PDB file of C-alpha atoms and ligand atoms in Angstrom:
ATOM      1  CA  MET A   1     -18.139  60.680 -21.130  1.00  0.00           C
ATOM      2  CA  ARG A   2     -17.012  59.362 -24.325  1.00  0.00           C
ATOM      3  CA  VAL A   3     -18.212  55.866 -26.252  1.00  0.00           C
ATOM      4  CA  GLU A   4     -14.969  54.909 -28.785  1.00  0.00           C
ATOM      5  CA  ILE A   5     -16.920  52.311 -31.845  1.00  0.00           C
ATOM      6  CA  ILE A   6     -13.570  50.560 -32.209  1.00  0.00           C
ATOM      7  CA  LYS A   7     -13.910  47.321 -34.973  1.00  0.00           C
ATOM      8  CA  CYS A   8     -12.603  44.029 -34.728  1.00  0.00           C
ATOM      9  CA  LEU A   9     -12.780  41.030 -36.714  1.00  0.00           C
ATOM     10  CA  GLN A  10     -14.878  40.744 -39.381  1.00  0.00           C
ATOM     11  CA  ASP A  11     -18.311  42.676 -38.661  1.00  0.00           C
ATOM     12  CA  ASN A  12     -17.414  43.004 -34.628  1.00  0.00           C
ATOM     13  CA  PHE A  13     -18.227  46.367 -32.832  1.00  0.00           C
ATOM     14  CA  SER A  14     -15.990  46.538 -29.168  1.00  0.00           C
ATOM     15  CA  TYR A  15     -16.527  49.420 -27.607  1.00  0.00           C
ATOM     16  CA  LEU A  16     -13.945  51.625 -25.530  1.00  0.00           C
ATOM     17  CA  ILE A  17     -17.131  54.267 -22.513  1.00  0.00           C
ATOM     18  CA  ILE A  18     -14.140  57.130 -21.720  1.00  0.00           C
ATOM     19  CA  ASP A  19     -14.411  59.233 -18.448  1.00  0.00           C
ATOM     20  CA  GLU A  20     -12.774  62.589 -20.047  1.00  0.00           C
ATOM     21  CA  LYS A  21     -12.161  63.493 -16.166  1.00  0.00           C
ATOM     22  CA  THR A  22     -10.290  60.831 -15.048  1.00  0.00           C
ATOM     23  CA  MET A  23      -8.801  59.047 -18.870  1.00  0.00           C
ATOM     24  CA  ILE A  24     -10.504  55.953 -16.872  1.00  0.00           C
ATOM     25  CA  ALA A  25     -12.113  53.860 -19.598  1.00  0.00           C
ATOM     26  CA  CYS A  26     -14.127  50.452 -19.501  1.00  0.00           C
ATOM     27  CA  VAL A  27     -14.081  47.954 -23.319  1.00  0.00           C
ATOM     28  CA  VAL A  28     -17.513  46.102 -24.075  1.00  0.00           C
ATOM     29  CA  ASP A  29     -16.492  43.315 -25.658  1.00  0.00           C
ATOM     30  CA  PRO A  30     -13.478  42.849 -26.801  1.00  0.00           C
ATOM     31  CA  SER A  31     -13.918  41.063 -29.972  1.00  0.00           C
ATOM     32  CA  GLU A  32      -9.864  40.756 -29.660  1.00  0.00           C
ATOM     33  CA  ALA A  33      -6.949  42.683 -27.944  1.00  0.00           C
ATOM     34  CA  THR A  34      -4.948  44.438 -30.836  1.00  0.00           C
ATOM     35  CA  PRO A  35      -7.615  46.900 -32.550  1.00  0.00           C
ATOM     36  CA  ILE A  36      -8.442  47.827 -28.602  1.00  0.00           C
ATOM     37  CA  ILE A  37      -4.971  48.589 -28.296  1.00  0.00           C
ATOM     38  CA  LYS A  38      -3.957  49.884 -31.090  1.00  0.00           C
ATOM     39  CA  PHE A  39      -6.324  52.805 -30.080  1.00  0.00           C
ATOM     40  CA  LEU A  40      -5.232  53.277 -26.478  1.00  0.00           C
ATOM     41  CA  GLU A  41      -1.159  53.287 -27.649  1.00  0.00           C
ATOM     42  CA  ASN A  42      -0.152  56.943 -26.674  1.00  0.00           C
ATOM     43  CA  LYS A  43      -3.411  57.994 -25.774  1.00  0.00           C
ATOM     44  CA  LYS A  44      -3.155  58.273 -21.567  1.00  0.00           C
ATOM     45  CA  ILE A  45      -6.234  56.589 -21.144  1.00  0.00           C
ATOM     46  CA  ASN A  46      -6.445  53.489 -18.575  1.00  0.00           C
ATOM     47  CA  LEU A  47      -8.173  51.192 -19.297  1.00  0.00           C
ATOM     48  CA  LYS A  48      -9.649  49.401 -16.158  1.00  0.00           C
ATOM     49  CA  TYR A  49     -12.341  47.327 -16.805  1.00  0.00           C
ATOM     50  CA  ILE A  50     -14.036  44.931 -19.310  1.00  0.00           C
ATOM     51  CA  LEU A  51     -17.741  44.538 -19.499  1.00  0.00           C
ATOM     52  CA  ASN A  52     -18.681  41.162 -20.983  1.00  0.00           C
ATOM     53  CA  THR A  53     -22.478  41.286 -22.562  1.00  0.00           C
ATOM     54  CA  HIS A  54     -22.373  36.891 -23.616  1.00  0.00           C
ATOM     55  CA  HIS A  55     -19.365  34.475 -23.910  1.00  0.00           C
ATOM     56  CA  HIS A  56     -19.430  33.671 -26.962  1.00  0.00           C
ATOM     57  CA  TYR A  57     -15.498  34.167 -28.954  1.00  0.00           C
ATOM     58  CA  ASP A  58     -16.694  36.918 -30.588  1.00  0.00           C
ATOM     59  CA  HIS A  59     -17.251  38.601 -27.576  1.00  0.00           C
ATOM     60  CA  VAL A  60     -14.388  38.033 -25.085  1.00  0.00           C
ATOM     61  CA  GLY A  61     -11.845  36.767 -27.190  1.00  0.00           C
ATOM     62  CA  GLY A  62      -9.778  40.158 -26.004  1.00  0.00           C
ATOM     63  CA  ASN A  63     -10.354  39.272 -22.562  1.00  0.00           C
ATOM     64  CA  THR A  64      -6.995  37.141 -22.100  1.00  0.00           C
ATOM     65  CA  GLU A  65      -4.765  39.331 -23.241  1.00  0.00           C
ATOM     66  CA  LEU A  66      -5.850  42.840 -22.217  1.00  0.00           C
ATOM     67  CA  LYS A  67      -6.305  41.370 -18.408  1.00  0.00           C
ATOM     68  CA  LYS A  68      -2.493  40.324 -18.526  1.00  0.00           C
ATOM     69  CA  LYS A  69      -1.900  44.026 -20.060  1.00  0.00           C
ATOM     70  CA  TYR A  70      -3.984  46.671 -18.303  1.00  0.00           C
ATOM     71  CA  ASN A  71      -4.046  44.309 -15.101  1.00  0.00           C
ATOM     72  CA  CYS A  72      -8.283  45.058 -15.717  1.00  0.00           C
ATOM     73  CA  CYS A  73     -11.524  43.662 -14.366  1.00  0.00           C
ATOM     74  CA  VAL A  74     -13.456  41.701 -16.027  1.00  0.00           C
ATOM     75  CA  ILE A  75     -17.644  41.827 -15.100  1.00  0.00           C
ATOM     76  CA  GLY A  76     -19.305  39.705 -16.273  1.00  0.00           C
ATOM     77  CA  PHE A  77     -22.820  37.698 -15.714  1.00  0.00           C
ATOM     78  CA  LYS A  78     -22.959  35.357 -12.644  1.00  0.00           C
ATOM     79  CA  GLY A  79     -24.759  32.297 -14.709  1.00  0.00           C
ATOM     80  CA  ASP A  80     -21.631  32.441 -17.342  1.00  0.00           C
ATOM     81  CA  LYS A  81     -18.910  32.724 -14.921  1.00  0.00           C
ATOM     82  CA  ASP A  82     -17.480  28.832 -15.648  1.00  0.00           C
ATOM     83  CA  ARG A  83     -17.393  30.430 -19.658  1.00  0.00           C
ATOM     84  CA  ILE A  84     -16.331  33.341 -19.446  1.00  0.00           C
ATOM     85  CA  PRO A  85     -12.492  34.288 -19.373  1.00  0.00           C
ATOM     86  CA  GLU A  86     -10.343  35.550 -16.852  1.00  0.00           C
ATOM     87  CA  ILE A  87     -14.568  36.815 -14.739  1.00  0.00           C
ATOM     88  CA  ASP A  88     -13.598  38.909 -11.994  1.00  0.00           C
ATOM     89  CA  ILE A  89     -17.416  40.654 -10.833  1.00  0.00           C
ATOM     90  CA  LEU A  90     -19.913  37.970 -11.506  1.00  0.00           C
ATOM     91  CA  ILE A  91     -23.506  40.787 -11.228  1.00  0.00           C
ATOM     92  CA  GLU A  92     -26.566  39.748 -12.124  1.00  0.00           C
ATOM     93  CA  ASP A  93     -30.105  41.070 -13.440  1.00  0.00           C
ATOM     94  CA  ASP A  94     -31.211  44.648 -12.352  1.00  0.00           C
ATOM     95  CA  GLN A  95     -27.982  45.793 -10.047  1.00  0.00           C
ATOM     96  CA  ILE A  96     -26.177  48.344 -10.973  1.00  0.00           C
ATOM     97  CA  TRP A  97     -22.818  48.337 -11.199  1.00  0.00           C
ATOM     98  CA  LYS A  98     -21.262  51.399 -10.618  1.00  0.00           C
ATOM     99  CA  LYS A  99     -17.109  51.908 -10.847  1.00  0.00           C
ATOM    100  CA  ASP A 100     -15.164  54.958 -10.360  1.00  0.00           C
ATOM    101  CA  ASN A 101     -17.783  57.246 -12.453  1.00  0.00           C
ATOM    102  CA  PHE A 102     -19.803  54.245 -14.309  1.00  0.00           C
ATOM    103  CA  GLU A 103     -22.947  53.331 -13.527  1.00  0.00           C
ATOM    104  CA  ALA A 104     -24.048  50.641 -15.028  1.00  0.00           C
ATOM    105  CA  LYS A 105     -27.601  48.986 -14.680  1.00  0.00           C
ATOM    106  CA  ILE A 106     -27.713  45.048 -15.914  1.00  0.00           C
ATOM    107  CA  TYR A 107     -30.681  43.678 -17.959  1.00  0.00           C
ATOM    108  CA  HIS A 108     -30.736  40.079 -18.355  1.00  0.00           C
ATOM    109  CA  ILE A 109     -31.246  39.933 -21.487  1.00  0.00           C
ATOM    110  CA  PRO A 110     -31.189  35.439 -22.477  1.00  0.00           C
ATOM    111  CA  GLY A 111     -32.188  34.467 -26.541  1.00  0.00           C
ATOM    112  CA  HIS A 112     -29.097  34.747 -28.312  1.00  0.00           C
ATOM    113  CA  THR A 113     -27.596  32.892 -25.000  1.00  0.00           C
ATOM    114  CA  THR A 114     -29.072  32.272 -21.692  1.00  0.00           C
ATOM    115  CA  GLY A 115     -26.423  33.928 -19.802  1.00  0.00           C
ATOM    116  CA  HIS A 116     -26.750  37.380 -21.998  1.00  0.00           C
ATOM    117  CA  ILE A 117     -27.045  40.950 -20.545  1.00  0.00           C
ATOM    118  CA  ALA A 118     -27.201  44.497 -21.410  1.00  0.00           C
ATOM    119  CA  PHE A 119     -25.299  47.455 -19.611  1.00  0.00           C
ATOM    120  CA  HIS A 120     -27.941  50.419 -19.945  1.00  0.00           C
ATOM    121  CA  PHE A 121     -25.551  53.553 -18.581  1.00  0.00           C
ATOM    122  CA  PHE A 122     -29.048  55.356 -18.201  1.00  0.00           C
ATOM    123  CA  LYS A 123     -27.375  57.873 -17.220  1.00  0.00           C
ATOM    124  CA  GLU A 124     -25.826  58.744 -20.811  1.00  0.00           C
ATOM    125  CA  LYS A 125     -28.837  57.025 -22.280  1.00  0.00           C
ATOM    126  CA  LYS A 126     -26.360  54.244 -23.218  1.00  0.00           C
ATOM    127  CA  ILE A 127     -27.102  50.686 -24.118  1.00  0.00           C
ATOM    128  CA  PHE A 128     -24.894  47.728 -24.874  1.00  0.00           C
ATOM    129  CA  THR A 129     -26.780  44.718 -26.762  1.00  0.00           C
ATOM    130  CA  GLY A 130     -24.996  42.695 -27.902  1.00  0.00           C
ATOM    131  CA  ASP A 131     -26.156  39.699 -29.617  1.00  0.00           C
ATOM    132  CA  THR A 132     -29.639  40.931 -28.390  1.00  0.00           C
ATOM    133  CA  LEU A 133     -30.522  43.824 -30.212  1.00  0.00           C
ATOM    134  CA  PHE A 134     -29.523  44.841 -33.247  1.00  0.00           C
ATOM    135  CA  SER A 135     -30.288  47.326 -35.472  1.00  0.00           C
ATOM    136  CA  LEU A 136     -32.944  46.687 -37.653  1.00  0.00           C
ATOM    137  CA  GLY A 137     -32.739  43.025 -36.083  1.00  0.00           C
ATOM    138  CA  CYS A 138     -32.842  40.859 -33.172  1.00  0.00           C
ATOM    139  CA  GLY A 139     -30.046  38.287 -32.139  1.00  0.00           C
ATOM    140  CA  ARG A 140     -30.488  34.251 -32.835  1.00  0.00           C
ATOM    141  CA  LEU A 141     -31.502  32.497 -30.522  1.00  0.00           C
ATOM    142  CA  PHE A 142     -28.629  29.637 -29.572  1.00  0.00           C
ATOM    143  CA  GLU A 143     -29.392  28.329 -26.395  1.00  0.00           C
ATOM    144  CA  GLY A 144     -32.704  30.498 -25.266  1.00  0.00           C
ATOM    145  CA  THR A 145     -36.408  30.066 -25.933  1.00  0.00           C
ATOM    146  CA  TYR A 146     -38.439  32.085 -28.697  1.00  0.00           C
ATOM    147  CA  GLU A 147     -40.074  33.090 -25.815  1.00  0.00           C
ATOM    148  CA  GLN A 148     -37.101  34.395 -23.570  1.00  0.00           C
ATOM    149  CA  MET A 149     -35.997  36.666 -26.592  1.00  0.00           C
ATOM    150  CA  PHE A 150     -38.963  38.884 -26.983  1.00  0.00           C
ATOM    151  CA  ASN A 151     -39.763  39.136 -23.166  1.00  0.00           C
ATOM    152  CA  SER A 152     -36.266  40.397 -23.055  1.00  0.00           C
ATOM    153  CA  LEU A 153     -37.007  43.074 -26.632  1.00  0.00           C
ATOM    154  CA  ASN A 154     -39.430  44.371 -25.097  1.00  0.00           C
ATOM    155  CA  LYS A 155     -37.207  45.148 -21.640  1.00  0.00           C
ATOM    156  CA  ILE A 156     -35.223  47.280 -23.798  1.00  0.00           C
ATOM    157  CA  LYS A 157     -38.532  48.422 -25.431  1.00  0.00           C
ATOM    158  CA  GLN A 158     -39.869  50.032 -21.937  1.00  0.00           C
ATOM    159  CA  LEU A 159     -36.129  52.584 -22.063  1.00  0.00           C
ATOM    160  CA  PRO A 160     -36.597  56.419 -22.437  1.00  0.00           C
ATOM    161  CA  LYS A 161     -37.198  56.945 -26.598  1.00  0.00           C
ATOM    162  CA  ASP A 162     -33.987  59.118 -27.215  1.00  0.00           C
ATOM    163  CA  THR A 163     -31.703  55.943 -25.236  1.00  0.00           C
ATOM    164  CA  GLU A 164     -28.451  55.068 -27.844  1.00  0.00           C
ATOM    165  CA  ILE A 165     -28.370  51.579 -29.203  1.00  0.00           C
ATOM    166  CA  TYR A 166     -25.059  49.811 -29.445  1.00  0.00           C
ATOM    167  CA  CYS A 167     -25.111  46.917 -30.427  1.00  0.00           C
ATOM    168  CA  GLY A 168     -22.370  43.633 -30.954  1.00  0.00           C
ATOM    169  CA  HIS A 169     -22.048  43.322 -34.798  1.00  0.00           C
ATOM    170  CA  GLU A 170     -22.559  45.497 -38.378  1.00  0.00           C
ATOM    171  CA  TYR A 171     -25.770  43.426 -39.620  1.00  0.00           C
ATOM    172  CA  THR A 172     -27.753  47.078 -39.740  1.00  0.00           C
ATOM    173  CA  LEU A 173     -27.871  46.610 -43.519  1.00  0.00           C
ATOM    174  CA  GLN A 174     -28.510  42.291 -44.120  1.00  0.00           C
ATOM    175  CA  ASN A 175     -30.735  43.886 -41.258  1.00  0.00           C
ATOM    176  CA  SER A 176     -33.507  46.273 -43.266  1.00  0.00           C
ATOM    177  CA  ASN A 177     -33.593  43.898 -46.433  1.00  0.00           C
ATOM    178  CA  PHE A 178     -35.529  42.001 -44.265  1.00  0.00           C
ATOM    179  CA  CYS A 179     -37.402  44.712 -42.865  1.00  0.00           C
ATOM    180  CA  VAL A 180     -37.765  45.923 -46.458  1.00  0.00           C
ATOM    181  CA  ALA A 181     -39.252  42.278 -47.415  1.00  0.00           C
ATOM    182  CA  ASN A 182     -41.550  42.665 -44.591  1.00  0.00           C
ATOM    183  CA  ASP A 183     -42.813  46.289 -44.218  1.00  0.00           C
ATOM    184  CA  PRO A 184     -42.587  47.617 -47.682  1.00  0.00           C
ATOM    185  CA  GLU A 185     -44.532  50.432 -46.501  1.00  0.00           C
ATOM    186  CA  ASN A 186     -42.642  52.024 -44.610  1.00  0.00           C
ATOM    187  CA  PHE A 187     -41.748  55.068 -45.189  1.00  0.00           C
ATOM    188  CA  LYS A 188     -39.122  55.899 -41.514  1.00  0.00           C
ATOM    189  CA  LEU A 189     -37.872  52.952 -42.818  1.00  0.00           C
ATOM    190  CA  LYS A 190     -36.650  53.401 -45.742  1.00  0.00           C
ATOM    191  CA  GLU A 191     -35.360  56.777 -45.109  1.00  0.00           C
ATOM    192  CA  LYS A 192     -33.069  54.808 -42.379  1.00  0.00           C
ATOM    193  CA  ILE A 193     -31.757  53.139 -44.926  1.00  0.00           C
ATOM    194  CA  ILE A 194     -30.768  56.221 -47.407  1.00  0.00           C
ATOM    195  CA  LYS A 195     -28.779  57.218 -43.664  1.00  0.00           C
ATOM    196  CA  ILE A 196     -26.983  53.262 -43.692  1.00  0.00           C
ATOM    197  CA  LYS A 197     -25.820  53.437 -47.284  1.00  0.00           C
ATOM    198  CA  ASN A 198     -24.304  57.049 -47.416  1.00  0.00           C
ATOM    199  CA  ASN A 199     -22.617  56.120 -43.384  1.00  0.00           C
ATOM    200  CA  LEU A 200     -21.305  52.461 -44.787  1.00  0.00           C
ATOM    201  CA  LYS A 201     -20.627  54.089 -48.189  1.00  0.00           C
ATOM    202  CA  LYS A 202     -17.892  56.323 -46.118  1.00  0.00           C
ATOM    203  CA  ASN A 203     -16.233  53.330 -44.184  1.00  0.00           C
ATOM    204  CA  LEU A 204     -19.011  54.950 -41.049  1.00  0.00           C
ATOM    205  CA  PRO A 205     -20.705  52.725 -39.015  1.00  0.00           C
ATOM    206  CA  THR A 206     -24.600  52.642 -38.417  1.00  0.00           C
ATOM    207  CA  ILE A 207     -24.243  52.778 -35.057  1.00  0.00           C
ATOM    208  CA  PRO A 208     -25.424  54.215 -32.548  1.00  0.00           C
ATOM    209  CA  SER A 209     -29.064  53.686 -33.209  1.00  0.00           C
ATOM    210  CA  THR A 210     -31.985  55.132 -31.133  1.00  0.00           C
ATOM    211  CA  LEU A 211     -34.709  53.269 -29.931  1.00  0.00           C
ATOM    212  CA  GLN A 212     -36.875  55.313 -31.470  1.00  0.00           C
ATOM    213  CA  ASP A 213     -35.687  54.084 -34.531  1.00  0.00           C
ATOM    214  CA  GLU A 214     -36.068  51.205 -34.020  1.00  0.00           C
ATOM    215  CA  LEU A 215     -39.388  51.149 -32.226  1.00  0.00           C
ATOM    216  CA  GLU A 216     -40.588  52.167 -35.523  1.00  0.00           C
ATOM    217  CA  CYS A 217     -38.059  50.324 -38.290  1.00  0.00           C
ATOM    218  CA  ASN A 218     -37.118  47.616 -37.105  1.00  0.00           C
ATOM    219  CA  ILE A 219     -39.498  44.317 -37.334  1.00  0.00           C
ATOM    220  CA  PHE A 220     -38.945  42.428 -34.127  1.00  0.00           C
ATOM    221  CA  LEU A 221     -39.644  45.591 -32.415  1.00  0.00           C
ATOM    222  CA  LYS A 222     -42.365  45.860 -34.117  1.00  0.00           C
ATOM    223  CA  ALA A 223     -44.153  42.015 -33.981  1.00  0.00           C
ATOM    224  CA  LYS A 224     -46.845  42.321 -31.798  1.00  0.00           C
ATOM    225  CA  ASP A 225     -47.353  39.032 -29.898  1.00  0.00           C
ATOM    226  CA  LEU A 226     -45.223  35.942 -29.209  1.00  0.00           C
ATOM    227  CA  LYS A 227     -46.490  34.090 -31.836  1.00  0.00           C
ATOM    228  CA  SER A 228     -45.698  37.268 -35.143  1.00  0.00           C
ATOM    229  CA  PHE A 229     -42.248  37.055 -33.679  1.00  0.00           C
ATOM    230  CA  SER A 230     -41.738  33.609 -33.229  1.00  0.00           C
ATOM    231  CA  LYS A 231     -42.324  33.508 -36.821  1.00  0.00           C
ATOM    232  CA  LEU A 232     -40.645  37.028 -37.840  1.00  0.00           C
ATOM    233  CA  ARG A 233     -38.052  34.371 -35.886  1.00  0.00           C
ATOM    234  CA  ASP A 234     -37.975  31.524 -38.080  1.00  0.00           C
ATOM    235  CA  LEU A 235     -38.022  33.594 -41.579  1.00  0.00           C
ATOM    236  CA  LYS A 236     -35.266  35.383 -40.915  1.00  0.00           C
ATOM    237  CA  ASP A 237     -32.698  31.978 -40.503  1.00  0.00           C
ATOM    238  CA  ASN A 238     -33.665  31.224 -43.430  1.00  0.00           C
ATOM    239  CA  PHE A 239     -33.581  34.965 -45.523  1.00  0.00           C
TER     240      PHE A 239
HETATM  241 ZN1   ZN B   1     -22.951  36.155 -30.017  1.00  0.00          ZN
HETATM  242 FE1   FE B   2     -21.323  37.509 -31.863  1.00  0.00          FE
END
């Protein structure tokens, strides 16, 4: 199984998860259809599934057009059935979603929105975290509480450390400035920032990160309790 990173809109990432044996693919959070179609064109890849982490337009914007063109199936959180366009399959917390050779555990991780989920492809050690966990950051609280977000991040923190993190946006460099400002002695973070800048210079994504890197460098994952997490979240909003 291979993951192709498709840049969308300003700074969104959509991901194609391709099973190379069958050439069947899932797309995670298609912000818009055109870049996905462009990638698929002339390749014999059969787009069968759309996986949505949450209902925001920059994560579901391509659902309708892709479904119309490829007749694919839209998978999203049960609680968001009225706000994910074209939703077909309703999934819930702790469930395993399994189709063809794809198998992912679903985590309900509210905070950014009340219905946000992550798709954990545990055999491949890859997790798609949408706008909940970013590299070196976490999502804004649009609908949920500090406590929900704190608990959601804690769920992700329990996964194996070599899990690859695929998030919804290229925010890594901006996020790194906030981490450095609040964690100036972190040598590991400084090393990571050098790599991040090198990638961006070559116009390459900074994704995937790893859980190991995030545990060591992401100030939001380093927050030891709800109070310090909440304080950081407030500071970041005004940074
Ligand atoms: Zn969002
Ligand atoms: Fe987003």
